[in-house]
Amino acid sequence: MFIADTSYAATLQDHLNRTVRFALEEDLGNGDITAQLIPLETAAKASVITREAGVLCGREWFTETFRQIDDQIQLSWYVEDGNHVQPNDTLVDISGSARSILTAERCALNFLQTLSGTATAAHHYASRVAETPVTILDTRKTLPGLRLAQKYAALVGGCENHRLGLYDRFLIKENHIMACGGIRPAIEYAKALHAEVAVEVEVETMTQLDEAIDAGADIVMLDNFDTDATRRAVERAAGRVKLESSGNFDLDRLNADLAAGAQVDFISVGAITKHVQALDLSLRLIMQPADK
């Protein structure tokens, strides 16, 4: 797989197996009654092509879907995760039981097209900042049940992961600040609770930015700052803290910020996973002649 971190890779593999199993249970129920029209011994070949350009992602999910349906199915891949594909490219050839191929088809394509769509969106954002020190981050605004899968796809597309969940980084937001009695006590308690974990604070004003810096935040998230306010926040922070911009970012806003010199360290973009548009893929079946 595309992940160098072995602990992350093991977690991702377990997540992959479970999500594929759940997807198949959801689709199959008590069995594929339409596929039962096809004799069990009928063999077929199939190919998956893409109808549009994009970044491929999700090979392992596609492969695992077929493995869980029928481990005798043979797959011959022509592309790797992270490869750029063009319309009418053949991605993979499939051979084996016609019944098994058709039963696995939809779930396998759902994973491949959704994760490829996520990786393609991530690539569009990452490529815009390729010549800058800015890093594009994903968010927790992922499809339910596909958190790690989509975050993997964001990496494949060239972005980086923000926190994976609520357990691996403090992100102190408006309601946390209110409940804790202010920015400083929230940061101090976070550092006392888990000194090894990064503390990020979301701010809405320049005054809060100053408070977060003075209290020792590791990262400050500028929540819905417009381009001019972001530029002024960068000047105000003067490198004393890492800055992250967040809030309804699209490619136009990204270009505007870069052009205006509003260059933060990180920009988190929920649209990468939340507004994902699946890559248009198609599976074509070819029946093999029966043995005489």
Short mmCIF file of C-alpha atoms in Angstrom, two decimals:
data_model
loop_
_atom_site.label_atom_id
_atom_site.label_comp_id
_atom_site.label_asym_id
_atom_site.label_seq_id
_atom_site.Cartn_x
_atom_site.Cartn_y
_atom_site.Cartn_z
CA MET A 1 0.00 0.00 0.00
CA PHE A 2 0.94 3.69 -0.21
CA ILE A 3 1.56 4.16 3.53
CA ALA A 4 5.13 4.13 4.85
CA ASP A 5 4.12 4.24 8.53
CA THR A 6 3.77 0.56 9.44
CA SER A 7 1.48 1.16 12.42
CA TYR A 8 -0.83 3.28 10.28
CA ALA A 9 -0.71 0.64 7.53
CA ALA A 10 -1.78 -2.11 9.96
CA THR A 11 -4.67 0.02 11.24
CA LEU A 12 -5.67 0.84 7.67
CA GLN A 13 -5.60 -2.82 6.63
CA ASP A 14 -7.91 -3.78 9.49
CA HIS A 15 -10.22 -0.89 8.61
CA LEU A 16 -10.18 -2.00 4.96
CA ASN A 17 -11.17 -5.58 5.78
CA ARG A 18 -14.01 -4.47 8.05
CA THR A 19 -15.43 -1.84 5.70
CA VAL A 20 -15.43 -4.25 2.77
CA ARG A 21 -17.13 -6.91 4.87
CA PHE A 22 -19.80 -4.45 5.99
CA ALA A 23 -20.35 -3.15 2.44
CA LEU A 24 -20.86 -6.68 1.15
CA GLU A 25 -23.22 -7.57 3.99
CA GLU A 26 -25.20 -4.43 3.20
CA ASP A 27 -25.41 -5.30 -0.50
CA LEU A 28 -25.81 -9.08 -0.40
CA GLY A 29 -28.18 -9.67 2.48
CA ASN A 30 -29.25 -13.30 2.08
CA GLY A 31 -27.69 -13.59 -1.36
CA ASP A 32 -27.48 -12.17 -4.90
CA ILE A 33 -30.66 -13.57 -6.40
CA THR A 34 -30.02 -12.10 -9.86
CA ALA A 35 -26.56 -13.67 -10.10
CA GLN A 36 -28.18 -17.02 -9.29
CA LEU A 37 -29.62 -16.93 -12.84
CA ILE A 38 -26.08 -17.60 -14.09
CA PRO A 39 -24.77 -21.19 -13.89
CA LEU A 40 -22.09 -21.46 -11.23
CA GLU A 41 -19.56 -22.91 -13.69
CA THR A 42 -19.92 -20.09 -16.24
CA ALA A 43 -16.60 -18.29 -16.72
CA ALA A 44 -16.09 -14.72 -17.83
CA LYS A 45 -13.56 -11.95 -18.21
CA ALA A 46 -14.06 -8.29 -17.45
CA SER A 47 -12.18 -5.02 -17.61
CA VAL A 48 -12.60 -1.81 -15.66
CA ILE A 49 -12.01 1.39 -17.59
CA THR A 50 -12.16 5.03 -16.58
CA ARG A 51 -14.31 7.46 -18.52
CA GLU A 52 -12.54 10.54 -17.16
CA ALA A 53 -9.12 11.71 -16.07
CA GLY A 54 -8.15 11.45 -12.42
CA VAL A 55 -5.86 9.99 -9.78
CA LEU A 56 -6.39 6.31 -9.07
CA CYS A 57 -6.95 5.22 -5.49
CA GLY A 58 -8.56 2.20 -3.84
CA ARG A 59 -6.89 -0.81 -5.44
CA GLU A 60 -6.72 -2.69 -2.16
CA TRP A 61 -10.43 -2.12 -1.43
CA PHE A 62 -11.38 -3.29 -4.91
CA THR A 63 -9.16 -6.36 -4.60
CA GLU A 64 -10.41 -7.22 -1.10
CA THR A 65 -14.02 -7.03 -2.29
CA PHE A 66 -13.38 -9.69 -4.93
CA ARG A 67 -11.31 -11.76 -2.48
CA GLN A 68 -14.14 -11.86 0.05
CA ILE A 69 -16.64 -12.87 -2.64
CA ASP A 70 -14.46 -15.47 -4.40
CA ASP A 71 -10.75 -15.91 -3.75
CA GLN A 72 -10.37 -17.70 -7.10
CA ILE A 73 -11.02 -14.51 -9.05
CA GLN A 74 -7.88 -13.30 -10.84
CA LEU A 75 -7.06 -9.58 -11.10
CA SER A 76 -4.39 -8.09 -13.36
CA TRP A 77 -3.75 -4.44 -12.54
CA TYR A 78 -2.20 -1.93 -14.95
CA VAL A 79 -2.04 1.03 -12.56
CA GLU A 80 -0.99 1.77 -8.99
CA ASP A 81 -2.61 4.01 -6.40
CA GLY A 82 -1.42 7.54 -7.12
CA ASN A 83 -1.13 7.04 -10.88
CA HIS A 84 -2.82 9.58 -13.14
CA VAL A 85 -5.31 7.97 -15.51
CA GLN A 86 -6.93 9.23 -18.71
CA PRO A 87 -10.33 8.52 -20.32
CA ASN A 88 -10.63 4.97 -21.69
CA ASP A 89 -7.57 3.71 -19.81
CA THR A 90 -7.93 0.09 -18.70
CA LEU A 91 -7.31 -0.13 -14.97
CA VAL A 92 -7.65 -3.85 -14.28
CA ASP A 93 -8.58 -7.09 -16.02
CA ILE A 94 -10.67 -9.65 -14.13
CA SER A 95 -11.23 -13.34 -14.85
CA GLY A 96 -13.16 -16.11 -13.13
CA SER A 97 -16.73 -17.02 -12.28
CA ALA A 98 -19.22 -14.76 -14.08
CA ARG A 99 -21.53 -15.01 -11.08
CA SER A 100 -18.82 -13.88 -8.66
CA ILE A 101 -17.68 -11.03 -10.88
CA LEU A 102 -21.19 -9.62 -11.14
CA THR A 103 -21.87 -10.03 -7.43
CA ALA A 104 -18.71 -8.15 -6.47
CA GLU A 105 -18.94 -5.52 -9.21
CA ARG A 106 -20.91 -2.73 -7.55
CA CYS A 107 -19.24 -2.79 -4.13
CA ALA A 108 -15.79 -2.98 -5.70
CA LEU A 109 -16.49 -0.08 -8.05
CA ASN A 110 -18.04 1.98 -5.23
CA PHE A 111 -14.78 1.83 -3.29
CA LEU A 112 -12.54 2.43 -6.30
CA GLN A 113 -14.51 5.33 -7.77
CA THR A 114 -15.12 7.07 -4.41
CA LEU A 115 -11.51 6.88 -3.26
CA SER A 116 -10.24 7.86 -6.72
CA GLY A 117 -12.58 10.86 -6.61
CA THR A 118 -11.18 11.82 -3.21
CA ALA A 119 -7.57 11.45 -4.38
CA THR A 120 -8.34 13.47 -7.51
CA ALA A 121 -9.85 16.31 -5.47
CA ALA A 122 -6.86 16.23 -3.13
CA HIS A 123 -4.52 16.46 -6.11
CA HIS A 124 -6.28 19.57 -7.43
CA TYR A 125 -5.63 21.37 -4.13
CA ALA A 126 -2.13 20.01 -3.52
CA SER A 127 -0.96 20.98 -6.99
CA ARG A 128 -1.95 24.63 -6.39
CA VAL A 129 0.46 24.94 -3.46
CA ALA A 130 3.23 22.71 -4.82
CA GLU A 131 5.64 25.65 -5.21
CA THR A 132 4.86 27.11 -1.77
CA PRO A 133 5.51 26.06 1.85
CA VAL A 134 1.73 25.70 2.41
CA THR A 135 0.38 22.24 3.26
CA ILE A 136 -3.19 21.26 2.42
CA LEU A 137 -4.92 19.17 5.10
CA ASP A 138 -8.05 17.05 5.01
CA THR A 139 -10.62 17.17 7.85
CA ARG A 140 -12.95 14.85 9.77
CA LYS A 141 -15.75 15.70 7.32
CA THR A 142 -15.57 12.25 5.79
CA LEU A 143 -18.19 9.77 4.62
CA PRO A 144 -19.40 7.74 7.64
CA GLY A 145 -17.52 4.46 7.85
CA LEU A 146 -14.82 5.54 5.38
CA ARG A 147 -12.72 7.83 7.60
CA LEU A 148 -9.36 6.10 7.21
CA ALA A 149 -10.04 5.16 3.60
CA GLN A 150 -10.67 8.77 2.57
CA LYS A 151 -7.75 10.04 4.61
CA TYR A 152 -5.56 7.49 2.83
CA ALA A 153 -6.94 8.81 -0.47
CA ALA A 154 -6.07 12.38 0.56
CA LEU A 155 -2.47 11.26 1.09
CA VAL A 156 -2.45 9.55 -2.29
CA GLY A 157 -3.62 12.80 -3.88
CA GLY A 158 -0.76 14.75 -2.32
CA CYS A 159 -2.36 16.31 0.76
CA GLU A 160 -1.67 15.59 4.42
CA ASN A 161 -3.93 14.33 7.20
CA HIS A 162 -5.24 16.56 9.95
CA ARG A 163 -6.20 14.55 13.05
CA LEU A 164 -7.58 11.10 12.28
CA GLY A 165 -10.18 11.38 15.02
CA LEU A 166 -10.89 12.95 18.37
CA TYR A 167 -8.09 10.98 20.00
CA ASP A 168 -4.84 12.12 18.33
CA ARG A 169 -4.82 15.93 18.62
CA PHE A 170 -6.40 18.61 20.74
CA LEU A 171 -8.55 21.01 18.70
CA ILE A 172 -9.98 23.55 21.12
CA LYS A 173 -12.98 25.26 19.52
CA GLU A 174 -15.38 28.00 20.58
CA ASN A 175 -17.56 25.79 22.78
CA HIS A 176 -14.51 24.15 24.41
CA ILE A 177 -13.14 27.61 25.20
CA MET A 178 -16.43 28.65 26.78
CA ALA A 179 -16.76 25.44 28.80
CA CYS A 180 -13.16 25.65 30.05
CA GLY A 181 -13.41 29.31 31.05
CA GLY A 182 -11.13 30.75 28.38
CA ILE A 183 -8.30 30.03 25.97
CA ARG A 184 -5.47 29.98 28.53
CA PRO A 185 -7.07 27.50 30.97
CA ALA A 186 -8.08 25.26 28.07
CA ILE A 187 -4.52 25.15 26.73
CA GLU A 188 -2.97 24.69 30.16
CA TYR A 189 -5.27 21.81 30.99
CA ALA A 190 -4.63 20.17 27.61
CA LYS A 191 -0.87 20.30 28.15
CA ALA A 192 -1.25 18.91 31.67
CA LEU A 193 -3.51 16.12 30.43
CA HIS A 194 -1.40 14.99 27.43
CA ALA A 195 1.87 16.89 27.20
CA GLU A 196 2.97 14.83 24.19
CA VAL A 197 -0.03 15.78 22.04
CA ALA A 198 -0.16 18.91 19.86
CA VAL A 199 -2.62 21.56 21.01
CA GLU A 200 -4.49 23.51 18.34
CA VAL A 201 -6.84 26.39 19.12
CA GLU A 202 -9.52 27.78 16.83
CA VAL A 203 -9.81 31.59 16.98
CA GLU A 204 -12.24 34.08 15.46
CA THR A 205 -10.54 37.41 16.26
CA MET A 206 -7.08 38.97 16.44
CA THR A 207 -7.48 39.29 20.20
CA GLN A 208 -8.04 35.53 20.49
CA LEU A 209 -5.02 34.96 18.23
CA ASP A 210 -2.86 36.92 20.67
CA GLU A 211 -4.31 34.99 23.61
CA ALA A 212 -3.63 31.63 21.99
CA ILE A 213 -0.04 32.54 21.14
CA ASP A 214 0.64 33.89 24.63
CA ALA A 215 -0.84 30.76 26.22
CA GLY A 216 1.48 28.47 24.23
CA ALA A 217 -0.73 26.95 21.52
CA ASP A 218 1.19 24.80 19.04
CA ILE A 219 -1.11 25.66 16.14
CA VAL A 220 -3.77 28.35 15.74
CA MET A 221 -6.67 27.78 13.37
CA LEU A 222 -8.02 30.96 11.78
CA ASP A 223 -11.72 30.22 11.55
CA ASN A 224 -13.42 31.85 8.55
CA PHE A 225 -10.91 34.70 8.32
CA ASP A 226 -11.23 36.41 4.93
CA THR A 227 -8.18 36.97 2.76
CA ASP A 228 -7.30 40.38 4.23
CA ALA A 229 -7.77 39.23 7.82
CA THR A 230 -5.62 36.16 7.12
CA ARG A 231 -2.83 38.35 5.73
CA ARG A 232 -2.96 40.54 8.84
CA ALA A 233 -2.96 37.45 11.11
CA VAL A 234 0.18 36.16 9.39
CA GLU A 235 1.86 39.51 10.00
CA ARG A 236 0.62 39.57 13.63
CA ALA A 237 1.83 36.05 14.40
CA ALA A 238 5.23 36.80 12.85
CA GLY A 239 6.26 33.15 12.88
CA ARG A 240 5.65 32.69 16.62
CA VAL A 241 3.11 29.91 16.01
CA LYS A 242 1.99 27.68 13.17
CA LEU A 243 -1.16 29.00 11.49
CA GLU A 244 -3.94 27.07 9.81
CA SER A 245 -6.74 28.58 7.72
CA SER A 246 -10.12 26.89 7.71
CA GLY A 247 -13.65 27.63 6.57
CA ASN A 248 -15.31 27.06 3.18
CA PHE A 249 -12.10 26.94 1.17
CA ASP A 250 -12.30 26.31 -2.55
CA LEU A 251 -9.70 26.69 -5.28
CA ASP A 252 -10.65 30.30 -6.00
CA ARG A 253 -10.21 31.30 -2.35
CA LEU A 254 -6.94 29.41 -2.21
CA ASN A 255 -5.63 31.33 -5.23
CA ALA A 256 -6.78 34.65 -3.74
CA ASP A 257 -4.97 34.03 -0.44
CA LEU A 258 -1.74 33.01 -2.14
CA ALA A 259 -1.85 36.04 -4.46
CA ALA A 260 -2.44 38.41 -1.51
CA GLY A 261 0.44 37.04 0.52
CA ALA A 262 -1.90 35.50 3.09
CA GLN A 263 0.37 32.47 3.29
CA VAL A 264 -0.29 30.32 6.35
CA ASP A 265 1.39 27.02 7.20
CA PHE A 266 -1.70 24.86 6.70
CA ILE A 267 -5.06 25.10 4.98
CA SER A 268 -7.71 22.53 5.92
CA VAL A 269 -10.26 21.77 3.22
CA GLY A 270 -13.37 19.78 4.13
CA ALA A 271 -14.48 19.69 0.48
CA ILE A 272 -11.79 17.14 -0.36
CA THR A 273 -13.72 14.42 1.43
CA LYS A 274 -17.14 15.98 2.00
CA HIS A 275 -17.94 17.11 -1.55
CA VAL A 276 -16.27 14.17 -3.25
CA GLN A 277 -17.44 13.31 -6.76
CA ALA A 278 -16.76 9.72 -7.69
CA LEU A 279 -14.54 9.07 -10.69
CA ASP A 280 -16.62 7.71 -13.59
CA LEU A 281 -15.61 4.04 -13.96
CA SER A 282 -17.18 1.21 -15.93
CA LEU A 283 -16.88 -2.58 -15.80
CA ARG A 284 -17.26 -4.43 -19.11
CA LEU A 285 -18.00 -8.15 -19.04
CA ILE A 286 -16.91 -10.58 -21.77
CA MET A 287 -18.33 -14.09 -21.67
CA GLN A 288 -15.92 -16.92 -22.33
CA PRO A 289 -17.05 -19.68 -24.69
CA ALA A 290 -17.98 -22.92 -22.97
CA ASP A 291 -15.57 -25.84 -23.34
CA LYS A 292 -16.63 -28.38 -25.99
#
